[in-house]
Amino acid sequence: MPYDHRKTAPRTLALALAVAGSCAALAGCGASQASEASPTAGKGGTQTPPPAVSATPSAPSPSSSSADGQPSRTPLPDSSAPQGSRSLAGRTVVVDPGHNPGNFRHSREINTKVNIGTGRKECDTTGTSTNGTATEAAYTEAAFTLDVSHRLRDLLTARGAKVVLTHDADRPWGPCIDERAAIGNKAAADAVVSVHADGSAVGHRGFHVILPDRVSSGAADTAPIVGPSRELGENIADRFARATGTSPSNYLGSGTGLDVRDDLGGLNLSTVPKVFVECGNMRDPKDAELLTSAAWRQKAAQGIADGIATYLNG
């Protein structure tokens, strides 16, 4: 979830997005905070010591398991969109799983501020989570984003794309938001997608895609990527709605499913087309039911993959 979004006035887009297909239920994606940082402590598993190097291309995993132990579904071809079903051979996509399951153990490191061009901001946060109960543990955003990112990686790799993950829970914390941007830049990615879920108020439902605003300050200059990122975001919003059957956010974006931000270092420091996808509001019970479903997470990954492919083949 995007960092500190609830403390800033939401931005809406003048351009309305016509979301194709019927939307049967609203999936929550929020505008509280983003992969940049989040105040809610996450639940972490045992971490292996991180390699000294940053992200490397991730090979497809035919038997990837979801966070709840269910195996990933076999990707199905996108028969509804010829552009999306064409090969992505020769294309590089960076997938950025928001947060890290081990962040909560490293508050000093993730609270260290880094330069985001327009100022300084915390390295990262723990992310949000669903509301746990006496009998059921909370499902963390970090676990959700890693699961969806694995599914997305497999779908894109099956189409021939080279996929780079910014992390794979293979390091105890991070990477920081500036490093996440640098990974996409170094890879000369054709598209970068940061995967998130929101932690907004109960009753706030519906996905949204965060686009970079025009920023020119310090190390940040988004002018070259504003247009391509908008195109990428619009395609993802459209395909996400089709694949999941969910509607755009009812609390951001005036029904477009799009939100423009100038306070996210992951976008400000990017030199390649990049967006954040808020897949659901973990604090809303109805959305939480979707987000904790392995079958729905596969649909979410399919929608993001279809949107990326449509953008790249457009």
mmCIF file of C-alpha atoms in Angstrom:
data_model
loop_
_atom_site.group_PDB
_atom_site.id
_atom_site.type_symbol
_atom_site.label_atom_id
_atom_site.label_comp_id
_atom_site.label_asym_id
_atom_site.label_seq_id
_atom_site.Cartn_x
_atom_site.Cartn_y
_atom_site.Cartn_z
ATOM 1 C CA MET A 1 0.000 0.000 0.000
ATOM 2 C CA PRO A 2 1.426 3.401 -0.892
ATOM 3 C CA TYR A 3 3.210 5.204 1.868
ATOM 4 C CA ASP A 4 1.392 7.951 3.772
ATOM 5 C CA HIS A 5 -1.421 8.251 1.247
ATOM 6 C CA ARG A 6 -4.050 8.894 3.904
ATOM 7 C CA LYS A 7 -2.165 11.999 4.992
ATOM 8 C CA THR A 8 -2.267 13.519 1.537
ATOM 9 C CA ALA A 9 -5.222 14.717 -0.482
ATOM 10 C CA PRO A 10 -6.111 12.099 -3.115
ATOM 11 C CA ARG A 11 -5.516 13.107 -6.697
ATOM 12 C CA THR A 12 -8.090 12.246 -9.319
ATOM 13 C CA LEU A 13 -7.699 11.966 -13.034
ATOM 14 C CA ALA A 14 -9.526 14.181 -15.462
ATOM 15 C CA LEU A 15 -9.499 11.414 -18.018
ATOM 16 C CA ALA A 16 -12.112 8.773 -17.207
ATOM 17 C CA LEU A 17 -11.243 5.179 -17.973
ATOM 18 C CA ALA A 18 -13.964 3.076 -19.522
ATOM 19 C CA VAL A 19 -13.567 -0.223 -17.767
ATOM 20 C CA ALA A 20 -14.785 -2.969 -20.062
ATOM 21 C CA GLY A 21 -16.764 -5.946 -18.854
ATOM 22 C CA SER A 22 -19.255 -6.291 -16.054
ATOM 23 C CA CYS A 23 -17.900 -5.957 -12.522
ATOM 24 C CA ALA A 24 -19.688 -8.269 -10.170
ATOM 25 C CA ALA A 25 -17.897 -7.473 -6.945
ATOM 26 C CA LEU A 26 -15.616 -4.737 -5.709
ATOM 27 C CA ALA A 27 -12.079 -5.736 -4.831
ATOM 28 C CA GLY A 28 -10.436 -3.366 -2.401
ATOM 29 C CA CYS A 29 -7.272 -1.620 -3.281
ATOM 30 C CA GLY A 30 -6.388 1.294 -1.246
ATOM 31 C CA ALA A 31 -4.682 4.534 -1.187
ATOM 32 C CA SER A 32 -3.319 4.515 2.281
ATOM 33 C CA GLN A 33 0.304 3.802 1.704
ATOM 34 C CA ALA A 34 2.251 1.932 -0.953
ATOM 35 C CA SER A 35 5.122 -0.372 -1.353
ATOM 36 C CA GLU A 36 7.039 2.586 -0.197
ATOM 37 C CA ALA A 37 6.091 2.160 3.393
ATOM 38 C CA SER A 38 3.360 1.123 5.742
ATOM 39 C CA PRO A 39 2.739 1.463 9.486
ATOM 40 C CA THR A 40 1.314 -1.990 10.082
ATOM 41 C CA ALA A 41 3.751 -4.650 11.231
ATOM 42 C CA GLY A 42 3.909 -7.667 8.955
ATOM 43 C CA LYS A 43 4.208 -11.331 9.812
ATOM 44 C CA GLY A 44 7.536 -12.718 8.675
ATOM 45 C CA GLY A 45 8.815 -16.223 8.152
ATOM 46 C CA THR A 46 12.323 -17.560 8.520
ATOM 47 C CA GLN A 47 14.617 -15.603 6.281
ATOM 48 C CA THR A 48 17.722 -16.848 4.576
ATOM 49 C CA PRO A 49 20.744 -14.542 4.544
ATOM 50 C CA PRO A 50 20.509 -12.237 1.515
ATOM 51 C CA PRO A 51 23.088 -12.334 -1.236
ATOM 52 C CA ALA A 52 25.213 -9.227 -1.547
ATOM 53 C CA VAL A 53 23.867 -8.536 -5.002
ATOM 54 C CA SER A 54 20.520 -7.034 -5.926
ATOM 55 C CA ALA A 55 17.742 -8.654 -7.915
ATOM 56 C CA THR A 56 18.440 -11.078 -10.717
ATOM 57 C CA PRO A 57 16.159 -12.540 -13.376
ATOM 58 C CA SER A 58 13.853 -15.077 -11.800
ATOM 59 C CA ALA A 59 13.333 -18.401 -13.529
ATOM 60 C CA PRO A 60 9.787 -19.730 -13.910
ATOM 61 C CA SER A 61 8.660 -22.046 -11.152
ATOM 62 C CA PRO A 62 6.240 -24.644 -12.487
ATOM 63 C CA SER A 63 5.233 -25.706 -8.999
ATOM 64 C CA SER A 64 5.122 -22.330 -7.236
ATOM 65 C CA SER A 65 2.997 -22.425 -4.122
ATOM 66 C CA SER A 66 0.780 -19.661 -2.865
ATOM 67 C CA ALA A 67 1.078 -18.129 0.585
ATOM 68 C CA ASP A 68 -1.677 -20.409 1.844
ATOM 69 C CA GLY A 69 0.038 -23.517 0.514
ATOM 70 C CA GLN A 70 -2.055 -23.925 -2.616
ATOM 71 C CA PRO A 71 -0.191 -24.466 -5.881
ATOM 72 C CA SER A 72 -0.277 -21.804 -8.549
ATOM 73 C CA ARG A 73 -2.709 -22.446 -11.353
ATOM 74 C CA THR A 74 -1.488 -23.147 -14.838
ATOM 75 C CA PRO A 75 -1.702 -19.922 -16.868
ATOM 76 C CA LEU A 76 -4.449 -19.921 -19.477
ATOM 77 C CA PRO A 77 -4.195 -18.078 -22.788
ATOM 78 C CA ASP A 78 -5.954 -14.727 -22.987
ATOM 79 C CA SER A 79 -8.480 -15.447 -25.701
ATOM 80 C CA SER A 80 -10.228 -12.121 -25.196
ATOM 81 C CA ALA A 81 -7.296 -10.003 -26.343
ATOM 82 C CA PRO A 82 -5.083 -10.863 -29.336
ATOM 83 C CA GLN A 83 -2.528 -8.232 -28.268
ATOM 84 C CA GLY A 84 -2.206 -9.750 -24.823
ATOM 85 C CA SER A 85 -1.729 -13.303 -26.068
ATOM 86 C CA ARG A 86 1.158 -12.521 -28.404
ATOM 87 C CA SER A 87 4.701 -13.460 -27.450
ATOM 88 C CA LEU A 88 6.662 -11.178 -25.138
ATOM 89 C CA ALA A 89 10.001 -12.571 -26.269
ATOM 90 C CA GLY A 90 12.715 -9.931 -26.060
ATOM 91 C CA ARG A 91 10.798 -7.897 -23.462
ATOM 92 C CA THR A 92 11.943 -7.280 -19.892
ATOM 93 C CA VAL A 93 9.423 -6.803 -17.090
ATOM 94 C CA VAL A 94 10.393 -5.973 -13.516
ATOM 95 C CA VAL A 95 7.934 -7.150 -10.871
ATOM 96 C CA ASP A 96 8.243 -5.457 -7.494
ATOM 97 C CA PRO A 97 6.570 -7.326 -4.595
ATOM 98 C CA GLY A 98 5.604 -4.587 -2.144
ATOM 99 C CA HIS A 99 7.361 -4.798 1.233
ATOM 100 C CA ASN A 100 9.317 -7.752 2.617
ATOM 101 C CA PRO A 101 8.041 -10.324 5.135
ATOM 102 C CA GLY A 102 11.067 -9.628 7.345
ATOM 103 C CA ASN A 103 10.748 -5.846 7.465
ATOM 104 C CA PHE A 104 9.063 -5.878 10.858
ATOM 105 C CA ARG A 105 12.230 -7.291 12.414
ATOM 106 C CA HIS A 106 14.325 -4.424 11.076
ATOM 107 C CA SER A 107 12.597 -1.219 12.121
ATOM 108 C CA ARG A 108 15.842 0.753 12.353
ATOM 109 C CA GLU A 109 16.887 -0.122 8.815
ATOM 110 C CA ILE A 110 13.520 0.449 7.155
ATOM 111 C CA ASN A 111 12.948 3.715 9.021
ATOM 112 C CA THR A 112 16.191 5.172 7.677
ATOM 113 C CA LYS A 113 15.260 7.919 5.245
ATOM 114 C CA VAL A 114 16.379 7.914 1.613
ATOM 115 C CA ASN A 115 16.265 10.566 -1.101
ATOM 116 C CA ILE A 116 13.228 10.359 -3.395
ATOM 117 C CA GLY A 117 14.006 13.467 -5.444
ATOM 118 C CA THR A 118 11.319 15.655 -3.897
ATOM 119 C CA GLY A 119 12.529 15.054 -0.360
ATOM 120 C CA ARG A 120 13.419 12.203 1.956
ATOM 121 C CA LYS A 121 11.278 9.266 2.956
ATOM 122 C CA GLU A 122 11.534 6.047 4.949
ATOM 123 C CA CYS A 123 13.423 3.241 3.225
ATOM 124 C CA ASP A 124 10.367 0.964 3.356
ATOM 125 C CA THR A 125 7.618 -0.205 5.711
ATOM 126 C CA THR A 126 6.108 -3.468 6.840
ATOM 127 C CA GLY A 127 2.910 -3.152 4.836
ATOM 128 C CA THR A 128 -0.624 -3.720 6.069
ATOM 129 C CA SER A 129 -2.574 -6.933 6.745
ATOM 130 C CA THR A 130 -6.040 -8.344 7.083
ATOM 131 C CA ASN A 131 -7.625 -8.237 10.533
ATOM 132 C CA GLY A 132 -6.641 -11.355 12.430
ATOM 133 C CA THR A 133 -9.025 -13.135 14.783
ATOM 134 C CA ALA A 134 -8.671 -15.370 17.807
ATOM 135 C CA THR A 135 -8.691 -18.399 15.514
ATOM 136 C CA GLU A 136 -7.180 -17.049 12.317
ATOM 137 C CA ALA A 137 -3.902 -15.206 11.862
ATOM 138 C CA ALA A 138 -3.766 -11.983 9.885
ATOM 139 C CA TYR A 139 -2.716 -12.304 6.247
ATOM 140 C CA THR A 140 0.039 -9.797 5.599
ATOM 141 C CA GLU A 141 0.416 -7.571 2.582
ATOM 142 C CA ALA A 142 4.009 -8.792 2.206
ATOM 143 C CA ALA A 143 2.790 -12.398 1.911
ATOM 144 C CA PHE A 144 0.050 -11.359 -0.527
ATOM 145 C CA THR A 145 2.332 -9.340 -2.795
ATOM 146 C CA LEU A 146 4.959 -12.075 -2.966
ATOM 147 C CA ASP A 147 2.343 -14.683 -3.869
ATOM 148 C CA VAL A 148 0.765 -12.557 -6.605
ATOM 149 C CA SER A 149 4.214 -11.592 -7.893
ATOM 150 C CA HIS A 150 5.199 -15.268 -8.237
ATOM 151 C CA ARG A 151 2.033 -15.970 -10.175
ATOM 152 C CA LEU A 152 2.601 -12.900 -12.350
ATOM 153 C CA ARG A 153 6.207 -13.926 -13.004
ATOM 154 C CA ASP A 154 5.097 -17.374 -14.169
ATOM 155 C CA LEU A 155 2.411 -15.979 -16.477
ATOM 156 C CA LEU A 156 4.798 -13.486 -18.089
ATOM 157 C CA THR A 157 7.632 -16.001 -18.393
ATOM 158 C CA ALA A 158 5.257 -18.409 -20.124
ATOM 159 C CA ARG A 159 4.705 -15.685 -22.741
ATOM 160 C CA GLY A 160 8.440 -15.354 -23.325
ATOM 161 C CA ALA A 161 9.254 -12.293 -21.225
ATOM 162 C CA LYS A 162 12.383 -11.930 -19.133
ATOM 163 C CA VAL A 163 11.145 -11.247 -15.595
ATOM 164 C CA VAL A 164 13.180 -9.666 -12.806
ATOM 165 C CA LEU A 165 11.935 -9.596 -9.219
ATOM 166 C CA THR A 166 13.169 -6.746 -7.028
ATOM 167 C CA HIS A 167 13.305 -9.281 -4.191
ATOM 168 C CA ASP A 168 12.077 -12.781 -3.438
ATOM 169 C CA ALA A 169 12.094 -12.695 0.381
ATOM 170 C CA ASP A 170 15.723 -13.746 -0.055
ATOM 171 C CA ARG A 171 17.011 -10.910 2.087
ATOM 172 C CA PRO A 172 16.064 -10.045 5.675
ATOM 173 C CA TRP A 173 14.566 -6.630 4.841
ATOM 174 C CA GLY A 174 14.055 -4.190 1.973
ATOM 175 C CA PRO A 175 15.081 -3.305 -0.620
ATOM 176 C CA CYS A 176 14.618 0.403 0.030
ATOM 177 C CA ILE A 177 12.333 2.336 -2.291
ATOM 178 C CA ASP A 178 15.219 4.022 -4.103
ATOM 179 C CA GLU A 179 16.887 0.663 -4.725
ATOM 180 C CA ARG A 180 13.621 -0.781 -6.039
ATOM 181 C CA ALA A 181 13.507 2.007 -8.615
ATOM 182 C CA ALA A 182 17.178 1.494 -9.467
ATOM 183 C CA ILE A 183 16.603 -2.219 -10.171
ATOM 184 C CA GLY A 184 14.020 -1.387 -12.838
ATOM 185 C CA ASN A 185 16.245 1.309 -14.317
ATOM 186 C CA LYS A 186 19.310 -0.948 -14.440
ATOM 187 C CA ALA A 187 17.297 -3.682 -16.140
ATOM 188 C CA ALA A 188 16.183 -1.177 -18.807
ATOM 189 C CA ALA A 189 12.745 -2.641 -18.223
ATOM 190 C CA ASP A 190 10.002 -2.249 -20.785
ATOM 191 C CA ALA A 191 7.560 -2.093 -17.870
ATOM 192 C CA VAL A 192 7.728 -2.185 -14.074
ATOM 193 C CA VAL A 193 4.797 -3.109 -11.856
ATOM 194 C CA SER A 194 4.836 -2.807 -8.076
ATOM 195 C CA VAL A 195 2.266 -5.117 -6.496
ATOM 196 C CA HIS A 196 0.337 -3.981 -3.385
ATOM 197 C CA ALA A 197 -2.835 -4.180 -1.334
ATOM 198 C CA ASP A 198 -4.264 -1.271 0.632
ATOM 199 C CA GLY A 199 -5.074 -0.735 4.288
ATOM 200 C CA SER A 200 -7.919 1.747 4.063
ATOM 201 C CA ALA A 201 -11.220 2.034 5.961
ATOM 202 C CA VAL A 202 -13.951 -0.584 6.066
ATOM 203 C CA GLY A 203 -16.356 0.015 3.171
ATOM 204 C CA HIS A 204 -13.587 1.282 0.919
ATOM 205 C CA ARG A 205 -13.440 -1.228 -1.905
ATOM 206 C CA GLY A 206 -12.175 -1.530 -5.452
ATOM 207 C CA PHE A 207 -8.766 -1.712 -7.110
ATOM 208 C CA HIS A 208 -6.745 1.227 -8.319
ATOM 209 C CA VAL A 209 -3.528 1.746 -10.242
ATOM 210 C CA ILE A 210 -1.137 4.501 -9.140
ATOM 211 C CA LEU A 211 0.524 6.517 -11.907
ATOM 212 C CA PRO A 212 3.537 8.851 -11.631
ATOM 213 C CA ASP A 213 2.856 12.578 -11.624
ATOM 214 C CA ARG A 214 5.127 14.959 -13.505
ATOM 215 C CA VAL A 215 8.040 15.585 -11.128
ATOM 216 C CA SER A 216 11.279 17.426 -11.816
ATOM 217 C CA SER A 217 13.257 17.909 -8.641
ATOM 218 C CA GLY A 218 16.659 16.729 -7.495
ATOM 219 C CA ALA A 219 17.252 13.192 -8.751
ATOM 220 C CA ALA A 220 13.654 12.875 -9.955
ATOM 221 C CA ASP A 221 12.529 13.613 -13.516
ATOM 222 C CA THR A 222 9.413 11.720 -14.522
ATOM 223 C CA ALA A 223 8.619 13.730 -17.662
ATOM 224 C CA PRO A 224 9.763 10.946 -20.053
ATOM 225 C CA ILE A 225 7.712 8.229 -18.323
ATOM 226 C CA VAL A 226 4.444 9.976 -17.445
ATOM 227 C CA GLY A 227 2.784 9.196 -20.789
ATOM 228 C CA PRO A 228 3.951 5.579 -21.154
ATOM 229 C CA SER A 229 3.171 4.861 -17.509
ATOM 230 C CA ARG A 230 -0.371 6.154 -17.945
ATOM 231 C CA GLU A 231 -0.838 3.879 -20.950
ATOM 232 C CA LEU A 232 0.519 0.935 -18.962
ATOM 233 C CA GLY A 233 -1.760 1.761 -16.024
ATOM 234 C CA GLU A 234 -4.870 2.135 -18.149
ATOM 235 C CA ASN A 235 -4.275 -1.250 -19.774
ATOM 236 C CA ILE A 236 -3.737 -2.927 -16.416
ATOM 237 C CA ALA A 237 -6.861 -1.330 -14.922
ATOM 238 C CA ASP A 238 -8.941 -2.527 -17.865
ATOM 239 C CA ARG A 239 -7.584 -6.073 -17.850
ATOM 240 C CA PHE A 240 -7.633 -6.369 -14.071
ATOM 241 C CA ALA A 241 -11.360 -5.591 -14.060
ATOM 242 C CA ARG A 242 -11.999 -8.167 -16.780
ATOM 243 C CA ALA A 243 -9.976 -10.930 -15.149
ATOM 244 C CA THR A 244 -11.172 -10.470 -11.562
ATOM 245 C CA GLY A 245 -14.718 -9.214 -12.146
ATOM 246 C CA THR A 246 -14.056 -6.396 -9.685
ATOM 247 C CA SER A 247 -14.714 -2.691 -9.982
ATOM 248 C CA PRO A 248 -12.500 0.382 -9.666
ATOM 249 C CA SER A 249 -12.007 1.975 -6.274
ATOM 250 C CA ASN A 250 -15.074 3.599 -4.707
ATOM 251 C CA TYR A 251 -12.889 6.000 -2.715
ATOM 252 C CA LEU A 252 -10.229 7.135 -5.196
ATOM 253 C CA GLY A 253 -10.013 8.085 -8.842
ATOM 254 C CA SER A 254 -13.664 9.038 -9.443
ATOM 255 C CA GLY A 255 -14.444 5.576 -10.798
ATOM 256 C CA THR A 256 -11.481 5.417 -13.180
ATOM 257 C CA GLY A 257 -9.399 3.026 -11.108
ATOM 258 C CA LEU A 258 -6.459 5.414 -11.575
ATOM 259 C CA ASP A 259 -4.685 7.706 -9.125
ATOM 260 C CA VAL A 260 -1.748 10.071 -9.748
ATOM 261 C CA ARG A 261 0.930 10.509 -7.065
ATOM 262 C CA ASP A 262 4.042 12.666 -6.745
ATOM 263 C CA ASP A 263 5.163 11.429 -3.321
ATOM 264 C CA LEU A 264 6.296 7.882 -4.098
ATOM 265 C CA GLY A 265 10.041 7.401 -4.529
ATOM 266 C CA GLY A 266 9.508 4.185 -6.464
ATOM 267 C CA LEU A 267 7.795 6.247 -9.180
ATOM 268 C CA ASN A 268 9.715 9.517 -8.830
ATOM 269 C CA LEU A 269 13.093 7.833 -9.343
ATOM 270 C CA SER A 270 12.043 5.532 -12.171
ATOM 271 C CA THR A 271 13.393 6.182 -15.676
ATOM 272 C CA VAL A 272 11.242 3.447 -17.219
ATOM 273 C CA PRO A 273 7.428 3.079 -17.385
ATOM 274 C CA LYS A 274 6.190 2.072 -13.944
ATOM 275 C CA VAL A 275 2.950 1.810 -11.969
ATOM 276 C CA PHE A 276 1.754 0.544 -8.603
ATOM 277 C CA VAL A 277 -1.247 -1.813 -8.519
ATOM 278 C CA GLU A 278 -3.370 -1.756 -5.359
ATOM 279 C CA CYS A 279 -5.236 -5.045 -5.663
ATOM 280 C CA GLY A 280 -7.579 -4.789 -2.692
ATOM 281 C CA ASN A 281 -8.282 -3.255 0.699
ATOM 282 C CA MET A 282 -7.100 -5.729 3.302
ATOM 283 C CA ARG A 283 -9.040 -3.922 6.041
ATOM 284 C CA ASP A 284 -12.428 -4.414 4.426
ATOM 285 C CA PRO A 285 -13.896 -7.862 5.266
ATOM 286 C CA LYS A 286 -15.375 -8.413 1.813
ATOM 287 C CA ASP A 287 -12.158 -7.471 0.079
ATOM 288 C CA ALA A 288 -10.132 -9.495 2.555
ATOM 289 C CA GLU A 289 -12.160 -12.552 1.587
ATOM 290 C CA LEU A 290 -11.028 -12.067 -2.007
ATOM 291 C CA LEU A 291 -7.405 -11.294 -1.188
ATOM 292 C CA THR A 292 -7.027 -14.414 0.948
ATOM 293 C CA SER A 293 -8.375 -16.632 -1.845
ATOM 294 C CA ALA A 294 -5.689 -18.375 -3.924
ATOM 295 C CA ALA A 295 -8.117 -18.623 -6.846
ATOM 296 C CA TRP A 296 -8.751 -14.868 -6.769
ATOM 297 C CA ARG A 297 -5.036 -14.105 -6.501
ATOM 298 C CA GLN A 298 -4.503 -16.090 -9.686
ATOM 299 C CA LYS A 299 -7.143 -13.942 -11.392
ATOM 300 C CA ALA A 300 -5.420 -10.807 -10.115
ATOM 301 C CA ALA A 301 -2.087 -11.973 -11.518
ATOM 302 C CA GLN A 302 -3.783 -12.849 -14.807
ATOM 303 C CA GLY A 303 -5.302 -9.386 -15.068
ATOM 304 C CA ILE A 304 -1.989 -7.655 -14.415
ATOM 305 C CA ALA A 305 -0.191 -9.919 -16.885
ATOM 306 C CA ASP A 306 -2.828 -9.284 -19.544
ATOM 307 C CA GLY A 307 -2.549 -5.536 -19.006
ATOM 308 C CA ILE A 308 1.235 -5.600 -19.302
ATOM 309 C CA ALA A 309 1.086 -7.740 -22.433
ATOM 310 C CA THR A 310 -1.545 -5.507 -24.047
ATOM 311 C CA TYR A 311 0.614 -2.457 -23.315
ATOM 312 C CA LEU A 312 3.791 -4.055 -24.686
ATOM 313 C CA ASN A 313 2.063 -5.395 -27.799
ATOM 314 C CA GLY A 314 -0.079 -2.317 -28.416
#
